CSV table of C-alpha atoms and ligand atoms in Angstrom, one decimal:
chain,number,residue,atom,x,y,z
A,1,UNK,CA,-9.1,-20.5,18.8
A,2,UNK,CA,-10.6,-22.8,16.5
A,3,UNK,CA,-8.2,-25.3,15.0
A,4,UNK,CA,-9.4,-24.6,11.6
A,5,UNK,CA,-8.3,-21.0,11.5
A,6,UNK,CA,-4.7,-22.7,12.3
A,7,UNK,CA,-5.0,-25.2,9.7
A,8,UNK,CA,-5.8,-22.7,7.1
A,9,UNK,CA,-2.9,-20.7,8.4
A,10,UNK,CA,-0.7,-23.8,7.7
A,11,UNK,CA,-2.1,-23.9,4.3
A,12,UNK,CA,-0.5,-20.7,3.1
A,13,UNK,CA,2.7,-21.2,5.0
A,14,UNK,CA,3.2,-24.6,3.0
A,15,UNK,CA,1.7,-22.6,-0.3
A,16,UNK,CA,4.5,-20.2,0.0
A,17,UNK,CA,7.2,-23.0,1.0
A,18,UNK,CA,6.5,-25.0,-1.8
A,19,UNK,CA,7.0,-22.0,-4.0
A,20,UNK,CA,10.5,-21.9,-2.2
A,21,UNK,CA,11.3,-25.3,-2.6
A,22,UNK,CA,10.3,-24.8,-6.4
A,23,UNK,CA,12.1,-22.0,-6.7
A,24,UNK,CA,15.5,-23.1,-5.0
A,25,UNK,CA,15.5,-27.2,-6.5
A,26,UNK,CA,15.1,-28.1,-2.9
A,27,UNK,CA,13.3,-31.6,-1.5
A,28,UNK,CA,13.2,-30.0,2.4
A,29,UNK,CA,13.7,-26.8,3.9
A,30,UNK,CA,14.9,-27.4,7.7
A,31,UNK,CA,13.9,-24.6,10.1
A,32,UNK,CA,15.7,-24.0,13.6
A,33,UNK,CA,14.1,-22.4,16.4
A,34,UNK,CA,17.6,-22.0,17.7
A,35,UNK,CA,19.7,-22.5,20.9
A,36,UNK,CA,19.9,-20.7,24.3
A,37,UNK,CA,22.5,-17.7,24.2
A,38,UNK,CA,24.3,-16.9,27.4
A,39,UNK,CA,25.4,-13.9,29.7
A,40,UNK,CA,29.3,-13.1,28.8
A,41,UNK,CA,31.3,-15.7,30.7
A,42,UNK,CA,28.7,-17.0,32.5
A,43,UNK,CA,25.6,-19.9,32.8
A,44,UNK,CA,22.6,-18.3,33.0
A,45,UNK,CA,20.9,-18.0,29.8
A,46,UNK,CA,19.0,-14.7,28.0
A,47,UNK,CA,15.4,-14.9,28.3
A,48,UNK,CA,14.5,-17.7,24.9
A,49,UNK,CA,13.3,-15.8,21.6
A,50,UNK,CA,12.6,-18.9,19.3
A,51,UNK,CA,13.6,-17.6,15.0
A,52,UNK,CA,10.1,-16.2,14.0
A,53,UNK,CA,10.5,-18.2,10.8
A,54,UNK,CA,9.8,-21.7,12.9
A,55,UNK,CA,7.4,-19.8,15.2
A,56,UNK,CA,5.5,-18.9,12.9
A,57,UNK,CA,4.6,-23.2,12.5
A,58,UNK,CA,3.6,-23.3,15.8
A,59,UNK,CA,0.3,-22.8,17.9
A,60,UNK,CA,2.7,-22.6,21.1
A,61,UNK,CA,5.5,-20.6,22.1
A,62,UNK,CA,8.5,-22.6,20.6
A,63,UNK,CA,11.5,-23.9,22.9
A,64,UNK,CA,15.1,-24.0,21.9
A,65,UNK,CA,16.5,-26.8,20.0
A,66,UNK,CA,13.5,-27.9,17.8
A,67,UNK,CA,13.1,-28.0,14.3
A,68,UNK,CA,10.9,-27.6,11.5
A,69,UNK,CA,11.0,-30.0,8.5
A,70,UNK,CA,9.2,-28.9,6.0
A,71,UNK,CA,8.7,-31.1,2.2
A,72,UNK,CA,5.4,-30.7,-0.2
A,73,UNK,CA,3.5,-33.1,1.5
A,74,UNK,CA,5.0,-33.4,4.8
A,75,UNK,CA,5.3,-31.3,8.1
A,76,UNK,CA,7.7,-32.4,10.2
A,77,UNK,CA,8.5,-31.2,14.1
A,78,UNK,CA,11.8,-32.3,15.5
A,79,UNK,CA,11.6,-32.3,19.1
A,80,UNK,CA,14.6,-32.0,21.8
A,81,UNK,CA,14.0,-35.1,24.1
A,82,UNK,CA,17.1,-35.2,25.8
A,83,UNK,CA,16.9,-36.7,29.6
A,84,UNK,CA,18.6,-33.9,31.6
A,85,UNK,CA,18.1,-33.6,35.5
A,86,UNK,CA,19.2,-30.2,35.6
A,87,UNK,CA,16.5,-29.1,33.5
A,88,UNK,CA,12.4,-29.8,32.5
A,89,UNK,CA,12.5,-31.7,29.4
A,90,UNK,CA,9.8,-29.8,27.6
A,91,UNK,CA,7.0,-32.2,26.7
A,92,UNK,CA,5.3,-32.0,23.2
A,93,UNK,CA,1.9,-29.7,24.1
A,94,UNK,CA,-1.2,-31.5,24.1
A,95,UNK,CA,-4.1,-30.2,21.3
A,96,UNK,CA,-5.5,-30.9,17.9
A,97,UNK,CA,-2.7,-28.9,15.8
A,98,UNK,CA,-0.6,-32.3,16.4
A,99,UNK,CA,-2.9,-33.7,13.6
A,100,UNK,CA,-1.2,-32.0,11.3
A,101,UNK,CA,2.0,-32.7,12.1
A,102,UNK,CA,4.1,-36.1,12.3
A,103,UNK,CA,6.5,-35.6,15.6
A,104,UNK,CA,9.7,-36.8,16.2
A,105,UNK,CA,11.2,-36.8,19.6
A,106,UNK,CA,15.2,-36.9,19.1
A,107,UNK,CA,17.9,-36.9,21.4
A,108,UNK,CA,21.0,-36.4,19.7
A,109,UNK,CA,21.3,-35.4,16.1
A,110,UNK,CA,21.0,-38.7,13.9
A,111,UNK,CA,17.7,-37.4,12.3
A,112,UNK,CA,19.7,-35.0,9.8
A,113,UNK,CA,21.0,-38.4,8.1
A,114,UNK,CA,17.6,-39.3,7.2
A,115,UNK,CA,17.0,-35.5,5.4
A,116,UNK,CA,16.8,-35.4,1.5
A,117,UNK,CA,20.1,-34.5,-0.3
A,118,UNK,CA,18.5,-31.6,-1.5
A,119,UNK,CA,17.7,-29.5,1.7
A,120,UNK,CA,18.5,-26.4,3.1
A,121,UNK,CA,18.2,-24.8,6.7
A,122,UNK,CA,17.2,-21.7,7.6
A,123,UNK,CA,17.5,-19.9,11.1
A,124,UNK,CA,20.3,-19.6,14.2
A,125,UNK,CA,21.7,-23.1,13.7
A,126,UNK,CA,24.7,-25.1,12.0
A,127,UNK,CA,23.5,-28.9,10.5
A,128,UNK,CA,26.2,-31.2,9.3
A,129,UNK,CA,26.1,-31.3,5.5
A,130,UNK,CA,23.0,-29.1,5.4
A,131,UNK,CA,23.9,-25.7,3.8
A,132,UNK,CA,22.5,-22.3,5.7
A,133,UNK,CA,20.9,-20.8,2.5
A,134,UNK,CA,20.8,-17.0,3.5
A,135,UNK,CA,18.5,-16.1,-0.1
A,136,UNK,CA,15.9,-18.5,0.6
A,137,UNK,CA,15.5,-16.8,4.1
A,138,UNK,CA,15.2,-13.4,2.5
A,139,UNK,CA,12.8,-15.1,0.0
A,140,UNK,CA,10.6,-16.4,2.3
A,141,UNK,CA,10.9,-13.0,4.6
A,142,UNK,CA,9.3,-11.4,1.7
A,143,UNK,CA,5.8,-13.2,2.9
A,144,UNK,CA,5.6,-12.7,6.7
A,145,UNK,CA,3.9,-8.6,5.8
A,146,UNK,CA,0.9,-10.1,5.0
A,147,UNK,CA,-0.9,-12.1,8.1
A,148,UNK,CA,-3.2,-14.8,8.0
A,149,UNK,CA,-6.4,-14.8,9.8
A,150,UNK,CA,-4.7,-17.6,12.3
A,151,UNK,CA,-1.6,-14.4,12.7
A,152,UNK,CA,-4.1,-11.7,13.0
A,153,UNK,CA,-6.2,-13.9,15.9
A,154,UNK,CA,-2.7,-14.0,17.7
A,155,UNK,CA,-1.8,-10.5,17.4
A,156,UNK,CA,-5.4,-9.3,18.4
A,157,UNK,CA,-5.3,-12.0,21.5
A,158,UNK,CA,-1.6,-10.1,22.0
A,159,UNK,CA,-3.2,-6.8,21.9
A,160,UNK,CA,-6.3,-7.6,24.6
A,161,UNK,CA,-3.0,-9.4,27.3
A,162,UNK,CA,-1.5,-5.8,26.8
A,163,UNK,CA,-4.6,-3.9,27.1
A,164,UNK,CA,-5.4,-5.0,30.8
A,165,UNK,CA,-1.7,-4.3,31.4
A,166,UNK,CA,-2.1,-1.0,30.5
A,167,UNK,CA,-5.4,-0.2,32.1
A,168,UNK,CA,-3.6,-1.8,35.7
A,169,UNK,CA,-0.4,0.7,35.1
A,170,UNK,CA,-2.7,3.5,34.4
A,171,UNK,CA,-4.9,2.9,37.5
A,172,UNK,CA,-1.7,2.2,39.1
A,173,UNK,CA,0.0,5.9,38.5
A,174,UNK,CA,-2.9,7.9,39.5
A,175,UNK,CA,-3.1,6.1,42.9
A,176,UNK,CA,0.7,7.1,43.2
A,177,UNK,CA,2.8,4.2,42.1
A,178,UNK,CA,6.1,4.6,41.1
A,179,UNK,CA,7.4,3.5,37.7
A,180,UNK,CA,8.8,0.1,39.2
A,181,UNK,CA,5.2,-0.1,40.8
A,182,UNK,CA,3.4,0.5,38.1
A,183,UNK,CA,5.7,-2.1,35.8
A,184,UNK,CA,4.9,-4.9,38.6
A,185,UNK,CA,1.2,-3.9,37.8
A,186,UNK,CA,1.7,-4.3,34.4
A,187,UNK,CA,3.2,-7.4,34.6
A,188,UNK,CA,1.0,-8.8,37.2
A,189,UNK,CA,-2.3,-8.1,34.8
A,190,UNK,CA,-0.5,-9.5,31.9
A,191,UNK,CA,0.4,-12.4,33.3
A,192,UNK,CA,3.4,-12.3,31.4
A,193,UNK,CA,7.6,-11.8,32.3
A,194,UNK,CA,10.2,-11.4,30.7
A,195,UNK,CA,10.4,-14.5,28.8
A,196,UNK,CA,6.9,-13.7,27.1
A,197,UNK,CA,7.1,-9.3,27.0
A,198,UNK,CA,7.8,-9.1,23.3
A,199,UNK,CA,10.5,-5.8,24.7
A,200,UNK,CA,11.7,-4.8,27.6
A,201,UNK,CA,8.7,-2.3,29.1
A,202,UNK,CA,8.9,1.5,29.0
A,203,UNK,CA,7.7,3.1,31.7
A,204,UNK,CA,8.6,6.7,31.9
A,205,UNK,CA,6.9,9.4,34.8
A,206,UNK,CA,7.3,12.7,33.9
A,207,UNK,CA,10.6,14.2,32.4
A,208,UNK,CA,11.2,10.6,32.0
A,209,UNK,CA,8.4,10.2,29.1
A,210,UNK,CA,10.7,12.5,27.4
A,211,UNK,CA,13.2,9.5,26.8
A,212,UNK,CA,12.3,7.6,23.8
A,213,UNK,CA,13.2,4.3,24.8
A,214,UNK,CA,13.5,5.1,28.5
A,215,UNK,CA,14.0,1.2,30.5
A,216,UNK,CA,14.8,1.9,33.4
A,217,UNK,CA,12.4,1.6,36.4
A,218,UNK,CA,12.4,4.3,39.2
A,219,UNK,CA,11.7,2.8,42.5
A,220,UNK,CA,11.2,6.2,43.9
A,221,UNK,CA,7.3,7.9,44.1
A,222,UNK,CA,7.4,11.2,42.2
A,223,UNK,CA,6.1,13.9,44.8
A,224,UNK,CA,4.6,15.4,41.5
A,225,UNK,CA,3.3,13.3,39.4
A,226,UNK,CA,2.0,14.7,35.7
A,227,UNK,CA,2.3,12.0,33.4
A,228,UNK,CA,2.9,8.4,32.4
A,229,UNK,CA,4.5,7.1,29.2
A,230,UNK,CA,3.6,3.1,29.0
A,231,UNK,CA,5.1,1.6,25.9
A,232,UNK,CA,4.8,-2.3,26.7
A,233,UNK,CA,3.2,-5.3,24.6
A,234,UNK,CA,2.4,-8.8,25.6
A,235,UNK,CA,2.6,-12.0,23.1
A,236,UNK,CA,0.1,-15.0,21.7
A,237,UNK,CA,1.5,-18.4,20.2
A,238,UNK,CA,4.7,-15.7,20.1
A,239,UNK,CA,3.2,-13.2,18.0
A,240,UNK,CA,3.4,-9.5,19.4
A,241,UNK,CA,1.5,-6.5,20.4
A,242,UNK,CA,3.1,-3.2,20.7
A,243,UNK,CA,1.3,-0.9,22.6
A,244,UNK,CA,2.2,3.1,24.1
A,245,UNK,CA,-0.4,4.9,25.9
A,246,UNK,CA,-0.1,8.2,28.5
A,247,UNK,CA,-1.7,8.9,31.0
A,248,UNK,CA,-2.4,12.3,33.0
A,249,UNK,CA,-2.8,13.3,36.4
A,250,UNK,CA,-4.1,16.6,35.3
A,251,UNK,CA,-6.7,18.2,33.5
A,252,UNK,CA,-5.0,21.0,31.6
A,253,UNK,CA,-3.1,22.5,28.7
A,254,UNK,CA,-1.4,19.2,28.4
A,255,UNK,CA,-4.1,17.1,27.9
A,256,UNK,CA,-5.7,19.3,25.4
A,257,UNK,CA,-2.1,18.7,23.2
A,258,UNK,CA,-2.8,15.1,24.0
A,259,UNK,CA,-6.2,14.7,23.1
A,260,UNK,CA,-5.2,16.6,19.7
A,261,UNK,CA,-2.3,13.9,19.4
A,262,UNK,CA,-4.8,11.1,19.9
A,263,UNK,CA,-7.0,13.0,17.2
A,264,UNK,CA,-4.1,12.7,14.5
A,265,UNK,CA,-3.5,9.9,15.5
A,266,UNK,CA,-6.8,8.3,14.5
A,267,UNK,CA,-6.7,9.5,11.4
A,268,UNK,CA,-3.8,8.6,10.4
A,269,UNK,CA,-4.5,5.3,11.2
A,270,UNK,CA,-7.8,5.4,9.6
A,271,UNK,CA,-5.7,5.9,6.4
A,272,UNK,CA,-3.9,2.6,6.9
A,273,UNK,CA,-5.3,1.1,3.6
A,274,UNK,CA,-4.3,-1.0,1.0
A,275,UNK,CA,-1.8,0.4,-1.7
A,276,UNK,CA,-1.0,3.6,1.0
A,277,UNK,CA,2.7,4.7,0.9
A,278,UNK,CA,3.4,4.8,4.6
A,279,UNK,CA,6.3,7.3,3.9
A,280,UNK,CA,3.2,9.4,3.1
A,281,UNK,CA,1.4,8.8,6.2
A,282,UNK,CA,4.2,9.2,8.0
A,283,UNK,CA,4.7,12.7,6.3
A,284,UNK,CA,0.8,13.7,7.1
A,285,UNK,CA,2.1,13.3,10.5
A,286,UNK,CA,4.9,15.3,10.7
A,287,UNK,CA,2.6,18.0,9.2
A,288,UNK,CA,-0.3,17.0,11.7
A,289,UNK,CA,2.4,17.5,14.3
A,290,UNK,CA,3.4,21.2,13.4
A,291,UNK,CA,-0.4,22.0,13.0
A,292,UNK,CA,-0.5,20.9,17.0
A,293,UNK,CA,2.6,23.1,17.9
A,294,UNK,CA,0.8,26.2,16.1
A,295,UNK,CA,-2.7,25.7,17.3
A,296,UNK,CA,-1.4,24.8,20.5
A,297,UNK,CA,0.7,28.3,20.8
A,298,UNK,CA,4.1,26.3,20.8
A,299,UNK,CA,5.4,27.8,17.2
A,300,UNK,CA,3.8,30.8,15.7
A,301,UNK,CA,5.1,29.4,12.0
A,302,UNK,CA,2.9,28.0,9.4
A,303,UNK,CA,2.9,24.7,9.0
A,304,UNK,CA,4.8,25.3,5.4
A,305,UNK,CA,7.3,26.8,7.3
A,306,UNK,CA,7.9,24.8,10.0
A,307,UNK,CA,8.2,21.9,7.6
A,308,UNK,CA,10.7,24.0,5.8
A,309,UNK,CA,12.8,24.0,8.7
A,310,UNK,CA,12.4,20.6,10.5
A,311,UNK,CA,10.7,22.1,13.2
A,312,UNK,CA,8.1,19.5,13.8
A,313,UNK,CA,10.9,16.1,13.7
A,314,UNK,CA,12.3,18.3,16.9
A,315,UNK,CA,9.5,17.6,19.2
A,316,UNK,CA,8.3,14.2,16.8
A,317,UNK,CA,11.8,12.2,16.1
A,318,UNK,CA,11.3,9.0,15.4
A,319,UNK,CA,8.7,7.3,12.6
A,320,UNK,CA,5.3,6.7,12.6
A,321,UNK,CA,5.2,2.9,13.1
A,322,UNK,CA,6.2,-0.7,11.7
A,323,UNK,CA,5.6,-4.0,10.9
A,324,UNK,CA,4.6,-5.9,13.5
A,325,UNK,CA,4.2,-9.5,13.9
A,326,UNK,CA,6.3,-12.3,15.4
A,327,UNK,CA,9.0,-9.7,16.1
A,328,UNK,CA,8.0,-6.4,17.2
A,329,UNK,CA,9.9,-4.6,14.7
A,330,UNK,CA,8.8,-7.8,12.3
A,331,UNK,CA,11.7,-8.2,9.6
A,332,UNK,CA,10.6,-6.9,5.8
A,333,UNK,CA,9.9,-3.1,6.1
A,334,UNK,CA,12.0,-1.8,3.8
A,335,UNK,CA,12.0,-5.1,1.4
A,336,UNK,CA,10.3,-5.0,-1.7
A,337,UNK,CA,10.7,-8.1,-3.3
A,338,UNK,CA,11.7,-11.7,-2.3
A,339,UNK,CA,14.9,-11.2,-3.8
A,340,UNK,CA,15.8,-8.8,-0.9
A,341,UNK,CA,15.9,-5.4,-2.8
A,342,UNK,CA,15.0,-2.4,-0.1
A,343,UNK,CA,13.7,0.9,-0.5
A,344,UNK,CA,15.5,3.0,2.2
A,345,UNK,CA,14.1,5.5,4.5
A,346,UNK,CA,13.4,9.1,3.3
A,347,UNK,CA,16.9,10.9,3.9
A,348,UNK,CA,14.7,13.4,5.9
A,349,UNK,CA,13.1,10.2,7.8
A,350,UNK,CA,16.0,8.0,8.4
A,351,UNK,CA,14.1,6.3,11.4
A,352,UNK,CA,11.2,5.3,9.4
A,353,UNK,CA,11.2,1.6,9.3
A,354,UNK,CA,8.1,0.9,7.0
A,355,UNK,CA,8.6,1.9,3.0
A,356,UNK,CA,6.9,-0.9,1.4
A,357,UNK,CA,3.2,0.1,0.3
A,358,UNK,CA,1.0,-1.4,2.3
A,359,UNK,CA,-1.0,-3.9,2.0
A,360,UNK,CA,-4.0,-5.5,3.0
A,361,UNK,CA,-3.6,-7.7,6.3
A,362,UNK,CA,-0.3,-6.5,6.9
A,363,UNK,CA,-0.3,-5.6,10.6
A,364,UNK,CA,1.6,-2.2,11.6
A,365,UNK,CA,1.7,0.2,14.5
A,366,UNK,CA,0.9,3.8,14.4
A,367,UNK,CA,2.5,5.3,16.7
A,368,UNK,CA,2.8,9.9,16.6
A,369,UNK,CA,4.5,11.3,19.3
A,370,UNK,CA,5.2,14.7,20.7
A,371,UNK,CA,7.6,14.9,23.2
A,372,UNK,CA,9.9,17.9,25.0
A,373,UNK,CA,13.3,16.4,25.0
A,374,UNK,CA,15.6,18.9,26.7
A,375,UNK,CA,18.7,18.4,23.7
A,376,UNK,CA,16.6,18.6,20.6
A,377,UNK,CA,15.4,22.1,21.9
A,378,UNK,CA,18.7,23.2,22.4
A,379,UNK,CA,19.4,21.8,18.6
A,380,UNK,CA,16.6,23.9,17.4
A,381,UNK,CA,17.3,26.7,19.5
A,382,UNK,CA,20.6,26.6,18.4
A,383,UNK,CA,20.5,25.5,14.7
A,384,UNK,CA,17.3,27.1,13.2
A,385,UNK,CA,16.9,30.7,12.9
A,386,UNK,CA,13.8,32.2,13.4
A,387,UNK,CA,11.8,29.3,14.7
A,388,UNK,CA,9.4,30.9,16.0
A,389,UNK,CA,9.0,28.6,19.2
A,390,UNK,CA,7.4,29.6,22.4
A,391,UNK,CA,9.9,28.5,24.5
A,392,UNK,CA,8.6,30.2,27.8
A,393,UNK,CA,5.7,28.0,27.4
A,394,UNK,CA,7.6,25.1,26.1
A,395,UNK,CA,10.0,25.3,29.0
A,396,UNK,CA,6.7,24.9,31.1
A,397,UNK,CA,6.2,21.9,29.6
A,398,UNK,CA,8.9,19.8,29.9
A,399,UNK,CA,7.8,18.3,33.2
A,400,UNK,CA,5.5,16.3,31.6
A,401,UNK,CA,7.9,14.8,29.1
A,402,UNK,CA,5.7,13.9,26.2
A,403,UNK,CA,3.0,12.0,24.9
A,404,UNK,CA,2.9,9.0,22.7
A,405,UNK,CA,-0.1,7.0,21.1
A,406,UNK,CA,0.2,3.8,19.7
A,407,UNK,CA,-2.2,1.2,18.3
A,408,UNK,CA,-1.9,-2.1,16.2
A,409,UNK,CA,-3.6,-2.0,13.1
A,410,UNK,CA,-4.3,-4.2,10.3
A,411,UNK,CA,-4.3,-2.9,7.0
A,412,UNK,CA,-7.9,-3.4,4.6
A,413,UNK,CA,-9.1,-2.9,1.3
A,414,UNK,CA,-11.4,0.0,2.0
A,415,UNK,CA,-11.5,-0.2,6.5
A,416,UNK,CA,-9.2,-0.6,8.7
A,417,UNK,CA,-8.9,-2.9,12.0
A,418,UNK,CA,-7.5,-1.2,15.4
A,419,UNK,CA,-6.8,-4.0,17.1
A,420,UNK,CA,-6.0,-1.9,20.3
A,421,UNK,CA,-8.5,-0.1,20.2
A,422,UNK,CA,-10.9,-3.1,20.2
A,423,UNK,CA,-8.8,-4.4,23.1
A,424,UNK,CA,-9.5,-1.2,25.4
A,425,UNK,CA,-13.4,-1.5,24.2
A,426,UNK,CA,-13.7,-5.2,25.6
A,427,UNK,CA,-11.9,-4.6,28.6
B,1,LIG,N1,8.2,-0.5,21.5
B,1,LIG,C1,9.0,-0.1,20.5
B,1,LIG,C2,8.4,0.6,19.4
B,1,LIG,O1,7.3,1.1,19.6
B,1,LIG,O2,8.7,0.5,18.3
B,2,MN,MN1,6.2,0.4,17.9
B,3,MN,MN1,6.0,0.6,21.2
């Protein structure tokens, strides 16, 4: 990626953080990428997530232990040195962001002596006599909706690592691979374990598809196989894609409901425009959903009536999508101001994640899904007079689990950009 694109990048962060320091009477605001974390009684380590808020400085994935110094005319990277023979002392990556930047290599903590007196840190670390200042975190949260053009690179970049994974998974299933097979060819195209997968990967065969966040890897072939559920990203310079495609074995009734899935879901995502109330979208969906189980022979209700009942949230639970960014589930969603006020979910969408309009270049999934899950037909059996389901053809259908669609999209004035969907085109 051109450097420039990263400098600009670091234009805006240091516009926004001098508004910060303005607007908290600060001199430096100290950010920590944070330590290791370890298994319960033991040495091994979790797999390193640096805080987003000092990724977000850096063209690289970030280690533990460094920290970001930021002032109005100064960018500062604090750098663990520390000789250890246990471990590889990270070296400071090579490239032309360093211009930029003045570096300091440390080995204990003597720098934070040499910070202004009025400084603050933010992130998963204690400083002596620097005070964790909790609202200028939410403040500066506020921003990191809106991507730069450096942010959307990575995320797109994120989005074509995944997209080969995916195609390698898929290729793998119909040859016959089971679901730990078909993760190893995931990872294997992606390049990428579990220190760089931005979440653990879902891979669900069959019934399994059914299970929302299904992570558990079957080592077993299925002597039947109908479907694959991949929900699995990859990351860039840290920042995440979050992708969920499904695959079929067969040509049949099944994949005309996906193809009708994939339908709604386009258009839903087509909508993904600036000043759009997501909650809408997300409602659109739940109707798009029940128009699927009525065309489809699956409820004989309207879709007024099914909505009435909550038929439709018992085959599509969960919301239509997120924020996405440094974190998959990137932090802001329901925040809608920098002083940290939040506009909760719906009560009759309490999964929904994503209440703040939208905006242009925020990046967001949208994600439908329609999925038979064995106890929310037994709710809707059992709770919902009159629902009109088809159950000896649902029943039929729970072998294949569900179907779920998801692409990264960033929000525009007046177009939208599926940065998944661009992915699959180039691969
Ligand atoms: N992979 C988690 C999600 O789609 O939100
Ligand atoms: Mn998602
Ligand atoms: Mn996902």
């Amino acid at each position: 990626m051109d450097n420039a694109v990263y400098l600009h990048h670091l234009d805006v962060l240091l516009q926004r953080y001098k508004e910060a320091l303005s607007q908290f009477k600060l001199d430096a605001i100290v950010v920590a990428s944070g330590a290791l974390s370890y298994y319960y009684h033991d040495d091994n380590s979790h797999p390193f997530k640096p805080y987003a808020g000092a990724q977000q400085w850096l063209p690289f994935a970030l280690p533990a232990n460094c920290y970001v110094v930021i002032k109005a005319d100064q960018l500062e990277l604090i750098w663990p040195a520390k000789q250890d023979f246990w471990h590889m002392v990270n070296a400071v990556p090579e490239g032309e962001w360093q211009s930029a930047w003045q570096i300091t290599p440390v080995e204990n903590q003597d720098w934070v002596a040499a910070l202004p007196t009025h400084c603050a840190l933010i992130g998963p670390a204690n400083l002596e006599g620097v005070p964790n200042l909790a609202s200028l975190e939410t403040w500066l949260d506020f921003y990191r909706a809106v991507k730069t053009d450096y942010e959307i690179e990575c995320l797109s970049k994120a989005s074509h690592i995944a997209a080969a994974g995916h195609k390698a998974a898929s290729d793998a299933f119909l040859a016959g691979a089971s679901e730990f097979e078909v993760h190893l060819a995931y990872l294997n195209a992606t390049r990428q374990d579990a220190a760089y997968t931005p979440y653990p990967n879902i891979i669900g065969i069959n019934e399994h598809a059914a299970v929302l966040h299904y992570e558990q890897k079957d080592h077993l072939r299925s002597f039947r196989p109908l479907t694959l559920l991949v929900d699995a990203g990859a990351t860039y310079n840290g920042y995440a894609s979050d992708i969920t495609r499904t695959t079929l074995a067969l040509n049949d009734d099944f994949k005309a409901l996906h193809d009708d899935v994939n339908t709604l879901q386009q258009r839903i995502a087509n909508q993904s425009l600036d000043g759009q109330s997501f909650i809408e979208l997300h409602d659109q969906t739940v109707a798009g959903i029940a128009d699927i189980l009525r065309t489809h022979d699956l409820c004989s209700l309207s879709v007024e009536e099914q909505i009435a009942k909550r038929i439709p949230q018992h085959f599509y639970p969960h919301g239509l999508g997120h924020l996405l960014g440094l974190q998959v589930h990137d932090i802001g969603g329901r925040q809608i101001n920098h002083a940290g006020d939040t506009k909760p979910s719906p009560a009759e969408s309490p999964f929904l994640r994503l209440t703040r309009p939208l905006q242009e270049n925020m990046v967001i999934t949208i994600e439908p899904g329609l999925y038979f899950i064995p106890m929310l037909l037994d709710q809707l059996k059992a709770d919902v007079p009159q629902h009109g389901c088809n159950f000896a053809k649902i029943d039929k259908l729970l072998p294949y689990g569900g179907i779920r669609i998801e692409d990264n999209v960033v929000v525009g004035k007046s177009q939208i950009r599926n940065l998944t969907r661009e992915a699959f085109d180039a691969l």
